[in-house]
PDB file of C-alpha atoms in Angstrom:
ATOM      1  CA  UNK A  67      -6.616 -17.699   1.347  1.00  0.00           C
ATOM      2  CA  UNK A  68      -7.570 -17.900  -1.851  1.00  0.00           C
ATOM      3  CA  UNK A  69     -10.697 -17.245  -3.994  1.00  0.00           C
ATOM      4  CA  UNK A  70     -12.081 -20.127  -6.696  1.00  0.00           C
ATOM      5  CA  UNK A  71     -10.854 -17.808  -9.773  1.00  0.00           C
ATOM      6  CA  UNK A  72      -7.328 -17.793  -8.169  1.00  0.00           C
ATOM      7  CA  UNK A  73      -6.643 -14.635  -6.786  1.00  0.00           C
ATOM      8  CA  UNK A  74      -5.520 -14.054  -3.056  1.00  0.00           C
ATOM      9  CA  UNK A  75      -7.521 -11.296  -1.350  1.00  0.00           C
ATOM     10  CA  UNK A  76      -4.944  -8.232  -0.412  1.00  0.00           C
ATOM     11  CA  UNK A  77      -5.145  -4.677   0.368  1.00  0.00           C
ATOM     12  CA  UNK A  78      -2.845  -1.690  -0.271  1.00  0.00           C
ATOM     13  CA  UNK A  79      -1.923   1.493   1.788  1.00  0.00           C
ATOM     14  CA  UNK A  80      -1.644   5.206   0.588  1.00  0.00           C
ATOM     15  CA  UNK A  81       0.314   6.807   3.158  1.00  0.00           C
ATOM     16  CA  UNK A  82       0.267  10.629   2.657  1.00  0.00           C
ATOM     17  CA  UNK A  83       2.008  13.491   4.423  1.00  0.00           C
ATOM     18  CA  UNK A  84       0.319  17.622   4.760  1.00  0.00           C
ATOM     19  CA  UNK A  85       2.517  18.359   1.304  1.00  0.00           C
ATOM     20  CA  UNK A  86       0.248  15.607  -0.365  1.00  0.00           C
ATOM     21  CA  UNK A  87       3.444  13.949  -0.574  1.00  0.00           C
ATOM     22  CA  UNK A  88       3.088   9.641  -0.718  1.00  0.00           C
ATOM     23  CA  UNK A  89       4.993   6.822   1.373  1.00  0.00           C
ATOM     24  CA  UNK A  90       7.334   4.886  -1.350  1.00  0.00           C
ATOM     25  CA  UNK A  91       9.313   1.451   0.084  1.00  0.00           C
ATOM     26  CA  UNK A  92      12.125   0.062  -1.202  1.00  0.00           C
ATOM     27  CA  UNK A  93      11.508  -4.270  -0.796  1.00  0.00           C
ATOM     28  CA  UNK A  94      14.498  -5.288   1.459  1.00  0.00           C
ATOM     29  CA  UNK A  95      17.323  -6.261  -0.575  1.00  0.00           C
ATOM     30  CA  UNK A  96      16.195  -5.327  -3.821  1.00  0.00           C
ATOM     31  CA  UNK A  97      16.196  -2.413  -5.895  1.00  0.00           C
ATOM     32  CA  UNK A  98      12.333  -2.250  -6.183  1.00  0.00           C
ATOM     33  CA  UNK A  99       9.790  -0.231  -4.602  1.00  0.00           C
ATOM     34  CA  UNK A 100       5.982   0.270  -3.840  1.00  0.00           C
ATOM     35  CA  UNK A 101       3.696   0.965  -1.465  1.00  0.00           C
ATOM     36  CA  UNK A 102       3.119  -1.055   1.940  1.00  0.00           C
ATOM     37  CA  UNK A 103       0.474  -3.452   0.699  1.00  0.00           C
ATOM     38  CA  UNK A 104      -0.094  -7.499   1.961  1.00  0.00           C
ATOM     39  CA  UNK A 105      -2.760 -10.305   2.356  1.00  0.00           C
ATOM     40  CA  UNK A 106      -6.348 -10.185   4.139  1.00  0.00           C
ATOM     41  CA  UNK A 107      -6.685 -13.581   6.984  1.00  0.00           C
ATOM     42  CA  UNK A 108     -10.135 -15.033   6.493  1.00  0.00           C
ATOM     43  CA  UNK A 109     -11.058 -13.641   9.579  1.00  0.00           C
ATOM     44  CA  UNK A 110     -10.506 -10.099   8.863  1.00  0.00           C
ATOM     45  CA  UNK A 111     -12.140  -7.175   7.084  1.00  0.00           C
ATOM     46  CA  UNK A 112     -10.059  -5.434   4.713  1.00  0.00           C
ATOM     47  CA  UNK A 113      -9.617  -2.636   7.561  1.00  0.00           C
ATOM     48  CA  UNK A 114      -8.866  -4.428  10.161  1.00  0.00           C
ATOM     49  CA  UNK A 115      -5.991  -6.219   7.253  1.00  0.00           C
ATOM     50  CA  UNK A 116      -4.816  -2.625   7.016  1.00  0.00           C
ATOM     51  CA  UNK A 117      -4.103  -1.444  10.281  1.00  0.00           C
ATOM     52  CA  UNK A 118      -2.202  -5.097  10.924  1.00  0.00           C
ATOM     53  CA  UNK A 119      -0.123  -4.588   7.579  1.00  0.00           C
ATOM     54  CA  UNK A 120       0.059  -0.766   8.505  1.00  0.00           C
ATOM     55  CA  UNK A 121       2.132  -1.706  11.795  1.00  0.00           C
ATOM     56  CA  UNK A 122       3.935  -4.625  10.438  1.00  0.00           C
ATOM     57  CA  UNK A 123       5.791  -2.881   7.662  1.00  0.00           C
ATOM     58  CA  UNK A 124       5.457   0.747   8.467  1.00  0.00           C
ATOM     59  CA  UNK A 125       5.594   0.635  12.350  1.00  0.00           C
ATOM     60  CA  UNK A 126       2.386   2.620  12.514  1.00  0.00           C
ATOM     61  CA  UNK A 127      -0.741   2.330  14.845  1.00  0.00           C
ATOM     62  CA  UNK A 128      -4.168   3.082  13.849  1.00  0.00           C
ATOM     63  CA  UNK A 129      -3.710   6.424  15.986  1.00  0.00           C
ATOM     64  CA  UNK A 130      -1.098   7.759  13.909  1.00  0.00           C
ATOM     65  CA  UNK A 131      -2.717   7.621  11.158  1.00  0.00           C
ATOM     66  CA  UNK A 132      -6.580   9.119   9.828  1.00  0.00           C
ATOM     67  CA  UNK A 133      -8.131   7.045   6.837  1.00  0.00           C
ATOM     68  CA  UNK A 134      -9.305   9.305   4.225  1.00  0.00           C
ATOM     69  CA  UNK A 135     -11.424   6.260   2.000  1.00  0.00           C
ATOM     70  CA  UNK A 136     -11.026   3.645  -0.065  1.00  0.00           C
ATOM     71  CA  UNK A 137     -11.632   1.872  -3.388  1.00  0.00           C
ATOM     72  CA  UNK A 138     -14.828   0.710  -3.907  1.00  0.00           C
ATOM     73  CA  UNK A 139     -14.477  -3.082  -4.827  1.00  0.00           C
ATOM     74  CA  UNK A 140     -11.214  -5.216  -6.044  1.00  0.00           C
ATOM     75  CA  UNK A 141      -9.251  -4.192  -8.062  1.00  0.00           C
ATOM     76  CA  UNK A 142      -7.226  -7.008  -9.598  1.00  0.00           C
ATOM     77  CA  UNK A 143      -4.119  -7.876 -10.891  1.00  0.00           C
ATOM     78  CA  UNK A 144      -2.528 -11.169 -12.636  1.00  0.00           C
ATOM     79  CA  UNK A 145       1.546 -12.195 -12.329  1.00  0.00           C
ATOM     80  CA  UNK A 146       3.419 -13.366 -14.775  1.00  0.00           C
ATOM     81  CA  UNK A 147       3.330 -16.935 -15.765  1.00  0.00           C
ATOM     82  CA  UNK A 148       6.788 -17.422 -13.682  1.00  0.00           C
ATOM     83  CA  UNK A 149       5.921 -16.385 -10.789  1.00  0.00           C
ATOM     84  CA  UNK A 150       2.508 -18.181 -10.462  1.00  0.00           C
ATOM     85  CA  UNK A 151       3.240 -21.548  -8.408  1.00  0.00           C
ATOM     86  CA  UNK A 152       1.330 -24.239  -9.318  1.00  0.00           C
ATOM     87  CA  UNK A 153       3.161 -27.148  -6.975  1.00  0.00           C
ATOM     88  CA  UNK A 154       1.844 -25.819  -3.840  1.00  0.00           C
ATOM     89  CA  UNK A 155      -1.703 -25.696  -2.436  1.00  0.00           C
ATOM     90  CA  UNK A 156      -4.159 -23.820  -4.432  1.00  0.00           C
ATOM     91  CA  UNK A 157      -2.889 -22.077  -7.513  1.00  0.00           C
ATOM     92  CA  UNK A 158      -2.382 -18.286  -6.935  1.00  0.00           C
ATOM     93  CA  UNK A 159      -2.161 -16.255 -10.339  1.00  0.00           C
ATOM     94  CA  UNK A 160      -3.199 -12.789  -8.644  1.00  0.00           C
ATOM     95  CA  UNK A 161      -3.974 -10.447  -6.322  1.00  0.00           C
ATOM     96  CA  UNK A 162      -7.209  -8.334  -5.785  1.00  0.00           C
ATOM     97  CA  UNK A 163      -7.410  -5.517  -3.548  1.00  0.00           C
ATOM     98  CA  UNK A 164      -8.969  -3.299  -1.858  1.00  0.00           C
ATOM     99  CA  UNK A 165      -6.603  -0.017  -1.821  1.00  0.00           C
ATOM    100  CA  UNK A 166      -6.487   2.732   1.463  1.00  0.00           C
ATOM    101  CA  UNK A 167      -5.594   6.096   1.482  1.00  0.00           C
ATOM    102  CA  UNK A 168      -4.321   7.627   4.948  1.00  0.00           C
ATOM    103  CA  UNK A 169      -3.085  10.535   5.872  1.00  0.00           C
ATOM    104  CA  UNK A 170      -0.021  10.396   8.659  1.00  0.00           C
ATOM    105  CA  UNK A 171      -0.633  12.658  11.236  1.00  0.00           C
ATOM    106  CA  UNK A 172       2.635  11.456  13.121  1.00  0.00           C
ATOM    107  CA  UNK A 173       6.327  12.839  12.861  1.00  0.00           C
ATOM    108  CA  UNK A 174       8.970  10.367  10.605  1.00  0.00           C
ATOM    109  CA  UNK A 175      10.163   9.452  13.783  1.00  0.00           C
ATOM    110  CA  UNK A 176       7.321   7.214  14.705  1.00  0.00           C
ATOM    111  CA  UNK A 177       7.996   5.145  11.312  1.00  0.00           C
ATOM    112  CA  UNK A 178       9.653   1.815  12.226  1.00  0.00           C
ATOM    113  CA  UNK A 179      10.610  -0.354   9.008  1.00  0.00           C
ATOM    114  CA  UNK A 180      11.603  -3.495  11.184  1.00  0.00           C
ATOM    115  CA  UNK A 181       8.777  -3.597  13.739  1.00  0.00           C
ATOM    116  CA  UNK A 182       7.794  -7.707  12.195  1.00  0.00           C
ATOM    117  CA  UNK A 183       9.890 -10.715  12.323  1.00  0.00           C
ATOM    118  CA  UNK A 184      10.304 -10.216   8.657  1.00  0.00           C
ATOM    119  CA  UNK A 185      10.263  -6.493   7.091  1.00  0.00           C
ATOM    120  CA  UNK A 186       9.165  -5.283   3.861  1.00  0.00           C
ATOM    121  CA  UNK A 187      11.457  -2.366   3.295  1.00  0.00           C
ATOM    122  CA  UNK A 188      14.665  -1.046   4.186  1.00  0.00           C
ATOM    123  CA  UNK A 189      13.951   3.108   3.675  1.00  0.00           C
ATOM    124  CA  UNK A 190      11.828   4.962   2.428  1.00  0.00           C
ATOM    125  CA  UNK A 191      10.940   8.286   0.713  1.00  0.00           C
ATOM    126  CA  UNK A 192       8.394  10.877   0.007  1.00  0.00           C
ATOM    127  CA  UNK A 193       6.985  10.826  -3.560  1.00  0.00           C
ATOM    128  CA  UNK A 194       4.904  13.270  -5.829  1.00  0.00           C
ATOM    129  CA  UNK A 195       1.720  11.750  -6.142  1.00  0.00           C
ATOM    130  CA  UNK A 196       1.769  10.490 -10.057  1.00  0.00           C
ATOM    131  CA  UNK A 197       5.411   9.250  -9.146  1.00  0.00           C
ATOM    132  CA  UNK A 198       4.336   5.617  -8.687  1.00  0.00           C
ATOM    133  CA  UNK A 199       2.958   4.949 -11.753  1.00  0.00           C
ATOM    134  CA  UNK A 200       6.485   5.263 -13.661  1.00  0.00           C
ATOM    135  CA  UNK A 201       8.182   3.538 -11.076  1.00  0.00           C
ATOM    136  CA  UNK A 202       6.313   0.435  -9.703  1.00  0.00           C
ATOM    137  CA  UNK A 203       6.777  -3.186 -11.437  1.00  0.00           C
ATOM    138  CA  UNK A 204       4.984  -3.590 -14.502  1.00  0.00           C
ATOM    139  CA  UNK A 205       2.227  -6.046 -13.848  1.00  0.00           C
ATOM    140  CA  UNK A 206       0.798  -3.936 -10.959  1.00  0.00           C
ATOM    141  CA  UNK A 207       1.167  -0.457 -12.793  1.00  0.00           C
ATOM    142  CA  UNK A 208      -2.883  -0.491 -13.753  1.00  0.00           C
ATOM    143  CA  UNK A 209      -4.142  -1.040 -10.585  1.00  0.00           C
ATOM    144  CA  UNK A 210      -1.861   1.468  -8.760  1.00  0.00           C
ATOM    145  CA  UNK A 211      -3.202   3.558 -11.671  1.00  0.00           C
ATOM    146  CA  UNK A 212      -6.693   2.564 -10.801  1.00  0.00           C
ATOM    147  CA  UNK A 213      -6.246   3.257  -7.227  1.00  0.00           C
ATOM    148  CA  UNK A 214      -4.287   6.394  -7.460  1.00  0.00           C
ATOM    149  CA  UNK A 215      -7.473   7.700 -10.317  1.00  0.00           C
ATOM    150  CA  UNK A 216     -10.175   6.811  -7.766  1.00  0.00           C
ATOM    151  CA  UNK A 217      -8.524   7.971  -4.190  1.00  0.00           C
ATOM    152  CA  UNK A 218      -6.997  11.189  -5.970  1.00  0.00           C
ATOM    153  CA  UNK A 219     -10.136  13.327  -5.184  1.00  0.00           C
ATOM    154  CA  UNK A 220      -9.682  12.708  -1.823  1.00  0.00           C
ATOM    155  CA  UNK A 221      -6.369  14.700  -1.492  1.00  0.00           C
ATOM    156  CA  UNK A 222      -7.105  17.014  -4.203  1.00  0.00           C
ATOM    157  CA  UNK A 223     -10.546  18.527  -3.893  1.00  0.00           C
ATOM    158  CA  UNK A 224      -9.888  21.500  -6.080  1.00  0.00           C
ATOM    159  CA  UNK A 225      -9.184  18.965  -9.104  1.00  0.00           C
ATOM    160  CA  UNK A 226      -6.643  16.304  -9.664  1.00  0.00           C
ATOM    161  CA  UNK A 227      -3.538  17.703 -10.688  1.00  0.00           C
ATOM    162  CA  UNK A 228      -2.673  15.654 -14.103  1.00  0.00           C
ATOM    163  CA  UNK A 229       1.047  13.599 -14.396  1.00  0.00           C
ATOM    164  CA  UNK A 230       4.063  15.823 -15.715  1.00  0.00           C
ATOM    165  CA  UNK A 231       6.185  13.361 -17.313  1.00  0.00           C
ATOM    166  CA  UNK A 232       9.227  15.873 -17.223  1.00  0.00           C
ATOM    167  CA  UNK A 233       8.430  16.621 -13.643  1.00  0.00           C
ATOM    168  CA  UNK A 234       8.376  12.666 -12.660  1.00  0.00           C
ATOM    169  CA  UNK A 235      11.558  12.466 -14.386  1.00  0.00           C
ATOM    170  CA  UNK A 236      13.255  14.488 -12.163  1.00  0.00           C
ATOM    171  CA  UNK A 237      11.971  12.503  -8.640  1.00  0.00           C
ATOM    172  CA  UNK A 238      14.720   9.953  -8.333  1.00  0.00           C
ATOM    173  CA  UNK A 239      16.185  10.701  -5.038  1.00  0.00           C
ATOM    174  CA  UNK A 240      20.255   9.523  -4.082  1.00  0.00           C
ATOM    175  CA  UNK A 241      19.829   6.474  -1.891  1.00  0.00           C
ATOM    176  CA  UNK A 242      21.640   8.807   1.032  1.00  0.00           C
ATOM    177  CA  UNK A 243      18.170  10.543   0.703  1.00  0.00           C
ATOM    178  CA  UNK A 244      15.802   7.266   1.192  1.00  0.00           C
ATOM    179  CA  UNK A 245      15.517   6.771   5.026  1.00  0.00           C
ATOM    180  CA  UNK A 246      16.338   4.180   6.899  1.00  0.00           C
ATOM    181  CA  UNK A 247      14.364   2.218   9.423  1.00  0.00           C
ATOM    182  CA  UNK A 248      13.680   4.390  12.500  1.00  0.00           C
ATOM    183  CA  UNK A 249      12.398   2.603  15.977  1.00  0.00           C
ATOM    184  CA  UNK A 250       8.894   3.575  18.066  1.00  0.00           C
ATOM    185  CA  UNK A 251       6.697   2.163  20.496  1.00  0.00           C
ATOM    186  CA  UNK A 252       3.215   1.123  19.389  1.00  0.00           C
ATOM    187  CA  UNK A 253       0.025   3.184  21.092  1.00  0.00           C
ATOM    188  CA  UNK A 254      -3.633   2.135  21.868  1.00  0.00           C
ATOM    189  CA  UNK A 255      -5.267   2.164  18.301  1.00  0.00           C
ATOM    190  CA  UNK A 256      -8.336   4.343  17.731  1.00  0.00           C
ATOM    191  CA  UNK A 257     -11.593   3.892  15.939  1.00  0.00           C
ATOM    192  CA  UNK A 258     -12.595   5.127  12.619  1.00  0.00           C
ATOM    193  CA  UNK A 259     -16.430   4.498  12.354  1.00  0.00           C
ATOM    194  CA  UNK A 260     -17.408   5.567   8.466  1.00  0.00           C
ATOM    195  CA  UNK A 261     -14.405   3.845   6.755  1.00  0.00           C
ATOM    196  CA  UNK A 262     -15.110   0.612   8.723  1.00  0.00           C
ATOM    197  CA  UNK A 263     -18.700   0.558   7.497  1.00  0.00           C
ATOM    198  CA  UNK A 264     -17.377   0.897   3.906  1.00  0.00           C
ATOM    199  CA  UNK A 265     -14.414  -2.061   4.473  1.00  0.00           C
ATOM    200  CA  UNK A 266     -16.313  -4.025   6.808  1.00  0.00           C
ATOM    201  CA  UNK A 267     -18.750  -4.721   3.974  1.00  0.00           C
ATOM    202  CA  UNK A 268     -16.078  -7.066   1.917  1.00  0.00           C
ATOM    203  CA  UNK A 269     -15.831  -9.089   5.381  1.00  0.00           C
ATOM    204  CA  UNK A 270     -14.078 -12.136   3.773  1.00  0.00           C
ATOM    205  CA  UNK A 271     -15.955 -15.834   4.660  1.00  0.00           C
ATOM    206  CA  UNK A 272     -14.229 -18.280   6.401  1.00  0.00           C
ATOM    207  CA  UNK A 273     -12.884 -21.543   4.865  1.00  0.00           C
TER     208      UNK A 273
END
């Protein structure tokens, strides 16, 4: 799906630990990384996207996890001229999204990278929270800066700690340290009433 200025309705997942640590994927077979984020079905709400993208790539069920908020509108970004096709249906040149943070209330054990047909990521890693920013592919650096300025109150209520470049230069972790997919069992999902008010309101319209 679509919209008529050419961006494809998505939303994006904070996944943080008790240490206020964040999720970090590496894409499967490449040597690039980001956090669990994919497209919203016309007949979703931007939660209801979340939890499915949640389980597909990360393995986790709405019962593993507690959803602290999330950005208030989209937040958009453009691709590069070569990687916009225009051969194929309606022209996509972006994405705009509505970004989630959660906080895990599981053990790493419950994480299961493969759980879909077709994964995302082949291990993971814990990240400092301004990490992200001098890591992720270019194009979507402002709007993980966006998100990550907007949801930061929610995991730092005393005040936002500010980025230490000579502290994010020292987060690179050896890949024996990024873990690899683990296997669990999906559980019932439970209900989180406030933060579906807030999503359902962007309840995309059918086509």
């Amino acid at each position: 799906m679509i919209d008529p200025d050419g961006f494809r309705p998505n939303v994006g997942i904070i996944l943080c630990n008790e240490q206020r640590r964040l999720f970090w994927g590496r894409r499967i077979g490449q040597n690039a990384w980001q956090f669990p984020q994919g497209g919203i079905r016309s007949d979703e709400t931007p939660l209801e996207a979340m939890y499915r993208e949640l389980e597909e790539e990360v393995g986790l069920t709405a019962d593993k996890v507690t959803v602290l908020g999330c950005t208030q509108g989209w937040l958009r970004y453009r691709l590069p001229r070569r990687f916009i096709r225009r051969r194929c249906g309606p022209t996509c040149i972006g994405q705009k999204q509505v970004w989630f943070m959660l906080r895990v209330d599981c053990g790493e054990g419950e994480f299961c990278l493969d759980r879909s047909a077709k994964p995302e990521f082949d291990a993971w890693r814990w990240v400092r929270y301004w990490y992200p920013l001098r890591e992720v592919v270019y194009f979507k650096r402002h709007v993980y800066a966006r998100a990550l300025e907007e949801l930061a109150p929610l995991l730092y209520p005393e005040g936002v700690p500010q980025p230490d470049p000579a502290e994010l230069a020292t987060e690179h972790l050896p890949e024996g340290e990024a873990r690899q997919h683990l296997r669990s069992e999906p559980e019932d999902p439970r209900r989180h009433v406030a933060p579906a008010r807030l999503a359902g309101s962007m309840r995309q319209r059918r086509r």
